PDB file of C-alpha atoms in Angstrom:
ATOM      1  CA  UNK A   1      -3.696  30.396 -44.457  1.00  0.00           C
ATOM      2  CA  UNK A   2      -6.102  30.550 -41.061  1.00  0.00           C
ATOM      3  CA  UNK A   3      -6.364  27.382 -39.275  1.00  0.00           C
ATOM      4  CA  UNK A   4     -10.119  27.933 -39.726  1.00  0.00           C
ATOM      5  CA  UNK A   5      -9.480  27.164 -43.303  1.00  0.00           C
ATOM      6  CA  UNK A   6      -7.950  24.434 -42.435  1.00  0.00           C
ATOM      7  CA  UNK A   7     -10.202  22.424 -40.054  1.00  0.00           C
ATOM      8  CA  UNK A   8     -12.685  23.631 -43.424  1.00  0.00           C
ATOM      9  CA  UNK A   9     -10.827  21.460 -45.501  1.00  0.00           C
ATOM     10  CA  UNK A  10     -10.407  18.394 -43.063  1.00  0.00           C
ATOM     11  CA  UNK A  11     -14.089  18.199 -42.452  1.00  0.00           C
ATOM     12  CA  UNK A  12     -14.686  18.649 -45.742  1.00  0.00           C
ATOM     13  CA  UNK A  13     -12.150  16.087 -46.551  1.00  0.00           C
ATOM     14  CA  UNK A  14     -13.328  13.476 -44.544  1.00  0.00           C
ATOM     15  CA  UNK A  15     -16.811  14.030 -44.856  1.00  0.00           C
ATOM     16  CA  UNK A  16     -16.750  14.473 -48.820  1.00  0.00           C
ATOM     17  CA  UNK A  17     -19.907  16.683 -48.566  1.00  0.00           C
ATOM     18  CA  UNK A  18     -19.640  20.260 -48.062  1.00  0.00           C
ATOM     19  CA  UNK A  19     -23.001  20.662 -46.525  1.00  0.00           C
ATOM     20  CA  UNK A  20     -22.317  17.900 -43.719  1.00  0.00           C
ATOM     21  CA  UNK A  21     -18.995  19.477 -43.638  1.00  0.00           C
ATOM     22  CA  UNK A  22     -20.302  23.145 -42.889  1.00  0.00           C
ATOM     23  CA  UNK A  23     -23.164  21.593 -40.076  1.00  0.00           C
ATOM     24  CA  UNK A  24     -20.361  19.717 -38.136  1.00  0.00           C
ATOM     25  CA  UNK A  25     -17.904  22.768 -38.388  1.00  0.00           C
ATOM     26  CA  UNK A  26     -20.818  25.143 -37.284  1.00  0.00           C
ATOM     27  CA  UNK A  27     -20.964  27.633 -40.411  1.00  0.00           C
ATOM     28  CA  UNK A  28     -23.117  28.065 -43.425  1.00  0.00           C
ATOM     29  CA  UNK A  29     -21.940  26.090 -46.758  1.00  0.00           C
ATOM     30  CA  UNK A  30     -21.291  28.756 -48.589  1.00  0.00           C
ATOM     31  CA  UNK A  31     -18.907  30.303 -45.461  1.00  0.00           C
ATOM     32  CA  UNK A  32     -16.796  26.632 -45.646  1.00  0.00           C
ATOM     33  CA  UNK A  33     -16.957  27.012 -49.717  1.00  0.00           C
ATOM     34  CA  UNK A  34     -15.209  30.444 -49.702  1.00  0.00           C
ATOM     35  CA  UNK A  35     -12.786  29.442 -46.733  1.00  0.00           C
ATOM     36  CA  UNK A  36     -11.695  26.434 -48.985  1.00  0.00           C
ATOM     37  CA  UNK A  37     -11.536  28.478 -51.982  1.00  0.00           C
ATOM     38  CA  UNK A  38      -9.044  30.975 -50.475  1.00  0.00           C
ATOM     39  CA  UNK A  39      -7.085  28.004 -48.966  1.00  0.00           C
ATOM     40  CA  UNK A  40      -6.938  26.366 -53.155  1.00  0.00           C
ATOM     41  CA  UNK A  41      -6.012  29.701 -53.905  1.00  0.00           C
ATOM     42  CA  UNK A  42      -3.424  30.388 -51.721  1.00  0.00           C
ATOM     43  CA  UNK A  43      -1.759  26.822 -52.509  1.00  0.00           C
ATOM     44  CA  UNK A  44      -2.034  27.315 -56.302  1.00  0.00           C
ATOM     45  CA  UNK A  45      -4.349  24.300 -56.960  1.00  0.00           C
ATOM     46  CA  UNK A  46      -7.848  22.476 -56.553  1.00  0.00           C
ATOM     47  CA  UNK A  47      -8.339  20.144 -53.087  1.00  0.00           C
ATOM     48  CA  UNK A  48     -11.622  19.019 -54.459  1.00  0.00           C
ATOM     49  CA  UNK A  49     -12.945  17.927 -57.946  1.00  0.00           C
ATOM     50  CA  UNK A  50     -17.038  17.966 -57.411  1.00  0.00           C
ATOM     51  CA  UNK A  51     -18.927  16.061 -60.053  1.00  0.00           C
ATOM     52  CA  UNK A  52     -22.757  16.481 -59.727  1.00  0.00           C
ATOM     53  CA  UNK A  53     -23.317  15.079 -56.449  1.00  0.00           C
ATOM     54  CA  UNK A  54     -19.839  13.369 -55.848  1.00  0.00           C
ATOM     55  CA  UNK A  55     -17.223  15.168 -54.356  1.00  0.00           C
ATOM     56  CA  UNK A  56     -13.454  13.607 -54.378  1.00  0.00           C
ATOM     57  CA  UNK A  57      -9.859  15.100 -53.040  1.00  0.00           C
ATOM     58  CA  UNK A  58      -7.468  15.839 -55.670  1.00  0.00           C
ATOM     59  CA  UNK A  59      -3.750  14.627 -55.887  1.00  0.00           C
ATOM     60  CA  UNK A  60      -3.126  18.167 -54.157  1.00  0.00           C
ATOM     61  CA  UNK A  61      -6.154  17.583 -51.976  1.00  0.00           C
ATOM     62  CA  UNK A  62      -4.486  13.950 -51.061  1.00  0.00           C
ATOM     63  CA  UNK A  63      -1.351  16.013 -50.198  1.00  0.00           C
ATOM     64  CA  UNK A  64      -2.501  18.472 -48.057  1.00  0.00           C
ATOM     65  CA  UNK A  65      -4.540  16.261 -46.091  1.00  0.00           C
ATOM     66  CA  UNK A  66      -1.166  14.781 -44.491  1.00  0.00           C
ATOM     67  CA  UNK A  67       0.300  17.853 -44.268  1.00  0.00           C
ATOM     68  CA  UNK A  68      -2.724  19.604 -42.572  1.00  0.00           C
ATOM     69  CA  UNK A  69      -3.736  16.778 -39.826  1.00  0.00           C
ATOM     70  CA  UNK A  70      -0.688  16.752 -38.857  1.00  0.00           C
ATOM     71  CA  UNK A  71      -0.834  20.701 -38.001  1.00  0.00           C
ATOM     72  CA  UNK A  72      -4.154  20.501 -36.161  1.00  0.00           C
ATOM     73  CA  UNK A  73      -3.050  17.982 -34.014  1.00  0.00           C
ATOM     74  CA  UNK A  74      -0.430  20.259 -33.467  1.00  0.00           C
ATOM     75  CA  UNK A  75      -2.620  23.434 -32.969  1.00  0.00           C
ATOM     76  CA  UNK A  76      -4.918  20.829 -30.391  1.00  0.00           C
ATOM     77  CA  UNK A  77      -1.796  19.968 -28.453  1.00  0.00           C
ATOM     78  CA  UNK A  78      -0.451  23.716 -28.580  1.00  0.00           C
ATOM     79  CA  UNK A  79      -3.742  24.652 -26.621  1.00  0.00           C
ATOM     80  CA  UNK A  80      -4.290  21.420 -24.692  1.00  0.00           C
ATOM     81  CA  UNK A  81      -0.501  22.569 -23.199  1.00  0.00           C
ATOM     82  CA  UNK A  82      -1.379  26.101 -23.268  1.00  0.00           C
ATOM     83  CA  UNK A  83      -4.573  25.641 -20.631  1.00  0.00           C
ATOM     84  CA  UNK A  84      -2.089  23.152 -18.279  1.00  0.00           C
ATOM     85  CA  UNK A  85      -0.053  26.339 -18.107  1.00  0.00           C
ATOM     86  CA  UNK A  86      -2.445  28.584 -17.315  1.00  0.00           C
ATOM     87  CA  UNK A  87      -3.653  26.448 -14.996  1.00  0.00           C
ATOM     88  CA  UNK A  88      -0.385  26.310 -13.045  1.00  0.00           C
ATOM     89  CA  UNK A  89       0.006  30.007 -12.854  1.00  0.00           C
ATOM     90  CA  UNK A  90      -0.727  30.824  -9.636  1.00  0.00           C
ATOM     91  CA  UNK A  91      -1.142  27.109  -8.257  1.00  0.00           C
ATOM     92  CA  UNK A  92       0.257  25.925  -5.289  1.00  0.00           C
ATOM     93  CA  UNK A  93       2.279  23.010  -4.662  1.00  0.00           C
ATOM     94  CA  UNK A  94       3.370  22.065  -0.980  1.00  0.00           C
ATOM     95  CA  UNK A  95       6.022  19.254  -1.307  1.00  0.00           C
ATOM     96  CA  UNK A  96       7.391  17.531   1.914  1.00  0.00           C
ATOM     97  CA  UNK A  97      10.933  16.769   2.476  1.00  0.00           C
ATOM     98  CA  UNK A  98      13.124  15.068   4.434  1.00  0.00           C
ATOM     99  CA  UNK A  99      16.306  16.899   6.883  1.00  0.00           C
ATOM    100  CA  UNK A 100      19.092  14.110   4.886  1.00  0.00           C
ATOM    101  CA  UNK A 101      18.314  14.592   1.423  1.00  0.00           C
ATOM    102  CA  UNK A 102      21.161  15.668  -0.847  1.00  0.00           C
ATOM    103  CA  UNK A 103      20.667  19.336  -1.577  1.00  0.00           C
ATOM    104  CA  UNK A 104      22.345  19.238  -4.935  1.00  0.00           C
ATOM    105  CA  UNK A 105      20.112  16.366  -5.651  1.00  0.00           C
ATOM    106  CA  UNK A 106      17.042  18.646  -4.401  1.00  0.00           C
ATOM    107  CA  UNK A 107      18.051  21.098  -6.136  1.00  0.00           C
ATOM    108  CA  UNK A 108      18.208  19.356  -9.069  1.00  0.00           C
ATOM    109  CA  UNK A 109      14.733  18.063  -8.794  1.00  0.00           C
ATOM    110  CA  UNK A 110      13.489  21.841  -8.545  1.00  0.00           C
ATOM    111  CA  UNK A 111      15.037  22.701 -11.312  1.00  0.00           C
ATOM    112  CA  UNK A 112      13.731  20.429 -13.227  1.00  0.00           C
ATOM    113  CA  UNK A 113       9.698  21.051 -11.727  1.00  0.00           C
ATOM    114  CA  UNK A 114      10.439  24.728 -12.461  1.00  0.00           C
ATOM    115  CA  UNK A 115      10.901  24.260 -16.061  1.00  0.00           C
ATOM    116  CA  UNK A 116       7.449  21.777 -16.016  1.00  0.00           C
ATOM    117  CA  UNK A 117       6.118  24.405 -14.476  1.00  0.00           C
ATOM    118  CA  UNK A 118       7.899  27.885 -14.264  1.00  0.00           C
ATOM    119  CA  UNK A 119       4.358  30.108 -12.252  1.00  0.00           C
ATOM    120  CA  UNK A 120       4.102  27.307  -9.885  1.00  0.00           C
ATOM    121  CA  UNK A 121       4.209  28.486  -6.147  1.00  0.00           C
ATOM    122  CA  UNK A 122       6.068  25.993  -4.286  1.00  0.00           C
ATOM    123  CA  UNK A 123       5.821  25.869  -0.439  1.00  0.00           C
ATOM    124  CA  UNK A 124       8.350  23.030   0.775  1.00  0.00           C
ATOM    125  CA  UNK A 125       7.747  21.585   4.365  1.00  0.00           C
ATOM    126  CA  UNK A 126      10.341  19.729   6.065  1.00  0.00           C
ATOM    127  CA  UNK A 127      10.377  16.998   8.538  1.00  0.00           C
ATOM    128  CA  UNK A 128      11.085  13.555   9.711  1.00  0.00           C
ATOM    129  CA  UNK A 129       9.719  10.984   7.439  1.00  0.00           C
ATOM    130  CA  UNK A 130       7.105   9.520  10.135  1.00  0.00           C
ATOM    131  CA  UNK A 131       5.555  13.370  10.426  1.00  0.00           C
ATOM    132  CA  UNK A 132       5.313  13.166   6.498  1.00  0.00           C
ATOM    133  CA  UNK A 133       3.786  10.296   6.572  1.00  0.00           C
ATOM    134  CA  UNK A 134       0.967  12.173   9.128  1.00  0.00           C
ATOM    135  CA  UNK A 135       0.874  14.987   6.537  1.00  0.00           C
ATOM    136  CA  UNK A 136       0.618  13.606   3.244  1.00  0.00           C
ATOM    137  CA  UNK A 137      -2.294  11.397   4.571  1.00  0.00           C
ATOM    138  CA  UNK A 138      -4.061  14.484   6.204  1.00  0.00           C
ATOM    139  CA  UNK A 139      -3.854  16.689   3.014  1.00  0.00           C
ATOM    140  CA  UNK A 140      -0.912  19.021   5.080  1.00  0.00           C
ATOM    141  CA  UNK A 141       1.448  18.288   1.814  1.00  0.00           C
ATOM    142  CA  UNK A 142       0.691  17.104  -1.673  1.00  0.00           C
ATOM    143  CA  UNK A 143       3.583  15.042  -2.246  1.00  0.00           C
ATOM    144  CA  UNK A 144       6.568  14.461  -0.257  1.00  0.00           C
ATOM    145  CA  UNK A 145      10.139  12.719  -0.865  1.00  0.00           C
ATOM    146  CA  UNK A 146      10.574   9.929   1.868  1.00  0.00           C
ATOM    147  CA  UNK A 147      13.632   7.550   2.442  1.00  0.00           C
ATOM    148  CA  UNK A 148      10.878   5.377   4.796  1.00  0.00           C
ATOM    149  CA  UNK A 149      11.347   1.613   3.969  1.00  0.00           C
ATOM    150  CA  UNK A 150       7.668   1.342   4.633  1.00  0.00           C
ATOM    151  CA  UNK A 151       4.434   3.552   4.723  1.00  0.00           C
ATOM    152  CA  UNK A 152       0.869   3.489   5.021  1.00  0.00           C
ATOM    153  CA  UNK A 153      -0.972   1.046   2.729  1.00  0.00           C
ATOM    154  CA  UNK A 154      -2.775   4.418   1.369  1.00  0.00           C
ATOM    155  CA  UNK A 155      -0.091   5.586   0.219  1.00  0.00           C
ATOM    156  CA  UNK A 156       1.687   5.330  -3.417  1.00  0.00           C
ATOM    157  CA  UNK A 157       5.595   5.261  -3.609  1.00  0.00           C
ATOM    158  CA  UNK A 158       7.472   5.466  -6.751  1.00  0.00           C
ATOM    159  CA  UNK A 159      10.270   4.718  -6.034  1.00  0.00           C
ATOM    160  CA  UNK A 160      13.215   7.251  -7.632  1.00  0.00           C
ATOM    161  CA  UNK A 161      17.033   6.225  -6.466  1.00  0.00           C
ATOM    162  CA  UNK A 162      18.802   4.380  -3.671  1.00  0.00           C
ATOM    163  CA  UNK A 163      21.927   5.791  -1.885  1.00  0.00           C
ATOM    164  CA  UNK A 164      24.659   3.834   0.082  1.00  0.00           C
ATOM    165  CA  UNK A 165      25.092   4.956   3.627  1.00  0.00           C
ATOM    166  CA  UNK A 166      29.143   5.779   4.573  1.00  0.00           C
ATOM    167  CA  UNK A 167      30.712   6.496   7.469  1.00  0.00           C
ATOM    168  CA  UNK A 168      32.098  10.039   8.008  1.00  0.00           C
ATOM    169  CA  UNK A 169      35.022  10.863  10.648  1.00  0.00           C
ATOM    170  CA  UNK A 170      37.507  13.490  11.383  1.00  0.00           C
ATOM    171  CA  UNK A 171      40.888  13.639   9.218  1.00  0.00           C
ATOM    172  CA  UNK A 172      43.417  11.155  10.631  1.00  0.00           C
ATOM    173  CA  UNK A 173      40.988   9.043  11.737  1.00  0.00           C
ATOM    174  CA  UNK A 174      42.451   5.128  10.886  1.00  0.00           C
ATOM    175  CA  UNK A 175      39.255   4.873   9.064  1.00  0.00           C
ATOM    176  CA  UNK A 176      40.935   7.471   6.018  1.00  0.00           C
ATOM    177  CA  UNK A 177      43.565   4.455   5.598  1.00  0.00           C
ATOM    178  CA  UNK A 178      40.689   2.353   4.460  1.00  0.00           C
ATOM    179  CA  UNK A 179      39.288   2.009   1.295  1.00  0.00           C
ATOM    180  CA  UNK A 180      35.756   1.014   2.607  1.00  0.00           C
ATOM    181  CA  UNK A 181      34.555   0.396   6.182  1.00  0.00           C
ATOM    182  CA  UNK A 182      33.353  -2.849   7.472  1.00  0.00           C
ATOM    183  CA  UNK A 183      30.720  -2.638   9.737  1.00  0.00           C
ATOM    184  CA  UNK A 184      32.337  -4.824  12.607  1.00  0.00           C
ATOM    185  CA  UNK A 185      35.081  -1.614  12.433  1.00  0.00           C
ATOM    186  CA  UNK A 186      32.753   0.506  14.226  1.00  0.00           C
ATOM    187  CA  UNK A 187      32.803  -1.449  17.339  1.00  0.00           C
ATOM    188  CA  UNK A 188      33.907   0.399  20.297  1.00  0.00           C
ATOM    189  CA  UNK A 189      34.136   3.782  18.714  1.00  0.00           C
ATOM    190  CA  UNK A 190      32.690   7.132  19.467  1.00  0.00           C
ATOM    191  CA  UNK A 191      29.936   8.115  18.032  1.00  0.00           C
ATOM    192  CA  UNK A 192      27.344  10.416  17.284  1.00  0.00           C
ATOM    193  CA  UNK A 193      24.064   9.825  16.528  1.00  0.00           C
ATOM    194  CA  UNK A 194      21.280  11.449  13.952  1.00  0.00           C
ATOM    195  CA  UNK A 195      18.266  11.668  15.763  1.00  0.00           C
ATOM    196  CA  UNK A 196      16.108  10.560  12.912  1.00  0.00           C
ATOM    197  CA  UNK A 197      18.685   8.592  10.832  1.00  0.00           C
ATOM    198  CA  UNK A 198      17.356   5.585   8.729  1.00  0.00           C
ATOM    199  CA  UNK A 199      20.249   3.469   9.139  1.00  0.00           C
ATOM    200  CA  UNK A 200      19.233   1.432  11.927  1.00  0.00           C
ATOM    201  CA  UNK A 201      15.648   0.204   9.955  1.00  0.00           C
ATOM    202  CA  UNK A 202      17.698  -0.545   7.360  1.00  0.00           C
ATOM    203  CA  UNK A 203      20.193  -2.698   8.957  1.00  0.00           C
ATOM    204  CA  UNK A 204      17.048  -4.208  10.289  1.00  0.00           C
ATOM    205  CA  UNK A 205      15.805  -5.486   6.950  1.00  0.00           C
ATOM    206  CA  UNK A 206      19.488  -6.827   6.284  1.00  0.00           C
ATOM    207  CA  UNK A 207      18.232  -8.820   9.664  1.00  0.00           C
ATOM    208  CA  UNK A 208      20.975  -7.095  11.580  1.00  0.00           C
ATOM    209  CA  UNK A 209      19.200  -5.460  14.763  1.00  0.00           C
ATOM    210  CA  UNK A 210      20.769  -2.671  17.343  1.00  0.00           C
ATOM    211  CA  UNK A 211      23.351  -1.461  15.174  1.00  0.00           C
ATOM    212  CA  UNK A 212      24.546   1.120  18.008  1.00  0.00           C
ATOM    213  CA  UNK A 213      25.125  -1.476  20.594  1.00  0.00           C
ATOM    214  CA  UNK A 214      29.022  -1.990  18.957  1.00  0.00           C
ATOM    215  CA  UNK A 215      29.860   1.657  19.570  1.00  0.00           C
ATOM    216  CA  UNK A 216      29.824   4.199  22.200  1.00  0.00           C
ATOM    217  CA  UNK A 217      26.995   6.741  21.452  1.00  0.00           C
ATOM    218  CA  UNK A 218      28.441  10.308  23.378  1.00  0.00           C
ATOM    219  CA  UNK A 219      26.365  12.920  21.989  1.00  0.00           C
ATOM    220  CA  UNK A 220      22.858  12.286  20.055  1.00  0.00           C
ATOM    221  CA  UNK A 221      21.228  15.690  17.616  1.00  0.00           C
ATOM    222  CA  UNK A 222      19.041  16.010  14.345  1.00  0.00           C
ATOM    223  CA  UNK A 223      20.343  19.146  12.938  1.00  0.00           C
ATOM    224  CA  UNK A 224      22.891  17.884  10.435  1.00  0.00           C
ATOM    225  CA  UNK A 225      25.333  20.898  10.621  1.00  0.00           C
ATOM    226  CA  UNK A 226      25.285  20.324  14.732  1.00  0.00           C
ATOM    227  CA  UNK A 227      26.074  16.571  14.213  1.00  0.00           C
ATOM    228  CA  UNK A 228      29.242  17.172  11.210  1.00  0.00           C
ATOM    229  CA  UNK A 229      30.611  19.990  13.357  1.00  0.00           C
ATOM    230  CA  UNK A 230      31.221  17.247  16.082  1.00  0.00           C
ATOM    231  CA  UNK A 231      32.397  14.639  14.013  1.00  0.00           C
ATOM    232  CA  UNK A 232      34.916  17.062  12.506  1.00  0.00           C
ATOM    233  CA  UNK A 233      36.035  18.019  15.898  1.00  0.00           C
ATOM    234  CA  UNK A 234      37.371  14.166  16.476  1.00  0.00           C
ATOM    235  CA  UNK A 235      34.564  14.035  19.209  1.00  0.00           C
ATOM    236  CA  UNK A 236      32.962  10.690  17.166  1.00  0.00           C
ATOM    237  CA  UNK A 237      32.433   9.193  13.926  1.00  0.00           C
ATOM    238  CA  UNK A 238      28.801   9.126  12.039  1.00  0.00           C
ATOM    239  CA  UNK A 239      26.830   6.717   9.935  1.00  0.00           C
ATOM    240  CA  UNK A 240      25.579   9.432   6.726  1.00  0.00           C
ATOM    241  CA  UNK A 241      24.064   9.005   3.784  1.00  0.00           C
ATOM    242  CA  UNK A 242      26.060   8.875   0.232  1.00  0.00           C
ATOM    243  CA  UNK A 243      24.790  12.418  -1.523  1.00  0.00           C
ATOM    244  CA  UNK A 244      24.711  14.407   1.741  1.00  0.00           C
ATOM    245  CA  UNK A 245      26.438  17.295   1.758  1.00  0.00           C
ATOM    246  CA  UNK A 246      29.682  17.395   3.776  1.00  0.00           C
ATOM    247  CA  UNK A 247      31.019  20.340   6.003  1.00  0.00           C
ATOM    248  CA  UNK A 248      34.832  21.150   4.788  1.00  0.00           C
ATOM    249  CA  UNK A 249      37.203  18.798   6.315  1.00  0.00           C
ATOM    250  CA  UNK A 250      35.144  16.147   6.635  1.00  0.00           C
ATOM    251  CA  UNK A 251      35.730  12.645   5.390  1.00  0.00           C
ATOM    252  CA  UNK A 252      33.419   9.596   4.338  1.00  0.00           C
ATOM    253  CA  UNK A 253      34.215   6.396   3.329  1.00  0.00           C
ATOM    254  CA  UNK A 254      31.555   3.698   2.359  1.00  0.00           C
ATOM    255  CA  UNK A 255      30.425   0.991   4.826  1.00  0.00           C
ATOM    256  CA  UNK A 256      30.415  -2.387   3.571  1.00  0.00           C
ATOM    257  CA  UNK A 257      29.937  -6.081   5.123  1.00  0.00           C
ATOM    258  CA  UNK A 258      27.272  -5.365   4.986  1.00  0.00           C
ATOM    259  CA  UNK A 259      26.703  -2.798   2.300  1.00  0.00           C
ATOM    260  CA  UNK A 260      23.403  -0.658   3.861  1.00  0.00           C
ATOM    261  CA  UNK A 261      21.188   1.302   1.734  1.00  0.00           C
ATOM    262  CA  UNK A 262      17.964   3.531   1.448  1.00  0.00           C
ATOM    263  CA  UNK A 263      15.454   3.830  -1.044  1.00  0.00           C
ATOM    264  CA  UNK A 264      14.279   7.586  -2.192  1.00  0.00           C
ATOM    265  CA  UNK A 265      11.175   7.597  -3.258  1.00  0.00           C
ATOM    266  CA  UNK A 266       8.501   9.866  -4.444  1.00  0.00           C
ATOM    267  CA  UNK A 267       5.008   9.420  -2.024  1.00  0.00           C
ATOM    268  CA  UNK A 268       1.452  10.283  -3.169  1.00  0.00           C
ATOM    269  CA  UNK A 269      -1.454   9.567  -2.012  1.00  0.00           C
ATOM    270  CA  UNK A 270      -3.515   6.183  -3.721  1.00  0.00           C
ATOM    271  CA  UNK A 271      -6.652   6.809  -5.337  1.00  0.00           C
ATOM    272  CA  UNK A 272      -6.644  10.700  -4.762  1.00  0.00           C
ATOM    273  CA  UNK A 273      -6.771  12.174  -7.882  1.00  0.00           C
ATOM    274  CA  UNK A 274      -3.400  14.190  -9.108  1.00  0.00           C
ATOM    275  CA  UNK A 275      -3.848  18.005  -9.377  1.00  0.00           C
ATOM    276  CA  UNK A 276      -2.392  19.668 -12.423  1.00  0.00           C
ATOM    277  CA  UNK A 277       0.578  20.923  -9.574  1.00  0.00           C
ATOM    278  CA  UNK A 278       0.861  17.702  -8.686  1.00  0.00           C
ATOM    279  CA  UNK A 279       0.887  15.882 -11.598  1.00  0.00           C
ATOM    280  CA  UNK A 280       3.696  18.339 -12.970  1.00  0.00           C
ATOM    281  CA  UNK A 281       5.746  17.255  -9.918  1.00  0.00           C
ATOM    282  CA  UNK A 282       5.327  13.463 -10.968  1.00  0.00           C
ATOM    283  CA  UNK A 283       6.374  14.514 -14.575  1.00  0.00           C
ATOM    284  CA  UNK A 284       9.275  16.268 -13.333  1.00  0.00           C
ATOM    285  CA  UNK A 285      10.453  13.201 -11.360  1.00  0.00           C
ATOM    286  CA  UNK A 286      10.130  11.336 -14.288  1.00  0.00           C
ATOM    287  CA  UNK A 287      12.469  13.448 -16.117  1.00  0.00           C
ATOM    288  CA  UNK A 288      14.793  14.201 -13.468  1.00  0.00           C
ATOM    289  CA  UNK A 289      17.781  11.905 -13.817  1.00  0.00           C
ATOM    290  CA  UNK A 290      18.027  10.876 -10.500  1.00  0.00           C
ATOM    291  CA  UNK A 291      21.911  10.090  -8.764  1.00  0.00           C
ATOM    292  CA  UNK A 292      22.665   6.296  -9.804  1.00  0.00           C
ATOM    293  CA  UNK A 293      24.755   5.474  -6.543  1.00  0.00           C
ATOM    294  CA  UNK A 294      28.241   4.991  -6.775  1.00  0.00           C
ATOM    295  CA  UNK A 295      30.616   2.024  -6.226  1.00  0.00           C
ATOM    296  CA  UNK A 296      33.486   2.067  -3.259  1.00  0.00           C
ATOM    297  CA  UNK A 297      33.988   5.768  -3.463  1.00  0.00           C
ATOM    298  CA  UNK A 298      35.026   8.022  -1.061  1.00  0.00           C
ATOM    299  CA  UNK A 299      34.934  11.524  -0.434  1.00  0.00           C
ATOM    300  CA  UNK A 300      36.524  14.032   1.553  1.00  0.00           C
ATOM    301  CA  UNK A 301      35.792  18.104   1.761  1.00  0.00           C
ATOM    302  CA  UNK A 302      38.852  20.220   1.781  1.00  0.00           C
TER     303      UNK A 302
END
């Protein structure tokens, strides 16, 4: 059977008049007759019983009419996704990040955006999450992860997961004989300091200002390989966040009284409409099963 015949009998079927049928389909009457008829034929029964000048489905025709409606939606859909695809091929998507997320957690996201959309081009842009702020406003990126606790009124945040922040220190630091870290612990120790780390504006919203004022800042970096090297050299300890990757031999534990945490979320831009590389990167954070935090753990690297 064609789906031609199909969308024949449908019209036909809903109409009850083959010659309204035939003008709304776009062919002659006796095209959408002989279409039907090879449809009855290939089905082994009549669809339609026409007396004079009133036409009426069959049991069969009653059947089919289930069976088929539910296949042209199909077909509809099949080509609805079919033209999202091909409109993806070749598409572009530039997606800000920022320096502390998780790879495996990035990663993970990709993966996921790849198989919503497996031709996209993706061109990912990373910086601090005040400069993707700038960016995502001025059209520089599409869509960008931020951990920011607050952004421009223009701009949309779903938000996606939250993480703990831990401490992270050299091995036989006292800190590894700790289950958890509280904060007053930190005071007095060396430490080094992540240029563009969110802790402190999130201590802030706890209502807990100048968090490094308790310890002894000694060295202060943004690349986050530069800054774990030190701390696993014993040359200071390092507020981190929970799904960061960790240089062998280093250790975390997680920082409590207060417990401190960010919020991940996924920024667009309000009232700018989504394009199809855009909107696939929404529908891949919707079905991205995002980390769900974790309780008192802790971690070490061997």
């Amino acid at each position: 059977m064609e789906m031609h015949q199909i969308r024949y009998f449908l019209k036909a079927g809903e109409t009850l008049n083959f010659t309204r049928a035939a003008e709304q389909c776009g062919v002659s009457a006796p095209s959408l007759s002989r279409g039907i008829h090879q449809l009855e034929e290939e089905l082994g029964g009549q669809l339609f019983r026409r007396e004079r000048h009133l036409t009426h489905l069959t049991d069969l025709g009653r059947l089919m009419l289930e069976h088929f409606t539910v296949m042209d939606r199909a077909a509809d859909a099949a080509k609805r996704e079919a033209r999202h695809y091909a409109k993806l091929a070749g598409s572009r998507l530039k997606l800000g990040i920022f320096a502390s997320i998780g790879a495996d957690v990035l990663t993970g996201y990709l993966t996921t955006l790849r198989s919503e959309a497996p031709e996209l081009e993706l061109h990912i842009w990373e910086a601090n999450c005040e400069e993707l702020e700038v960016a995502l406003l001025g059209g520089e990126v599409d869509i960008a992860l931020t951990s920011s606790p607050e952004l421009d009124e223009r701009i949309r945040m779903t938000p996606l997961f939250r993480e703990a922040f831990f401490i992270s220190f050299a091995p036989g630091h006292r800190f590894g004989q700790m289950n958890a870290v509280p904060m007053r612990e930190l005071e007095g120790e060396d430490y080094v300091k992540r240029l563009h780390c969110e802790f402190p504006s999130n201590l802030a919203r706890l209502g807990v200002a100048k968090p490094y004022d308790a310890v002894n800042v000694r060295y202060v970096g943004e690349r986050e390989d530069w800054i774990q090297s030190l701390v696993r050299a014993g040359l200071g300890c390092a507020v981190m966040p929970e799904n960061l990757p960790l240089l062998p031999g280093l250790e975390m534990r997680r920082l409590v009284e207060p417990e401190v945490f960010r919020q991940i979320s996924l920024a667009t831009v309000a009232g700018r409409p989504h394009s199809p590389p855009v909107a696939a990167a929404v529908a891949a954070a919707r079905r991205y099963r995002w980390p769900a935090g974790s309780a008192g753990r802790s971690r070490v690297t061997a």
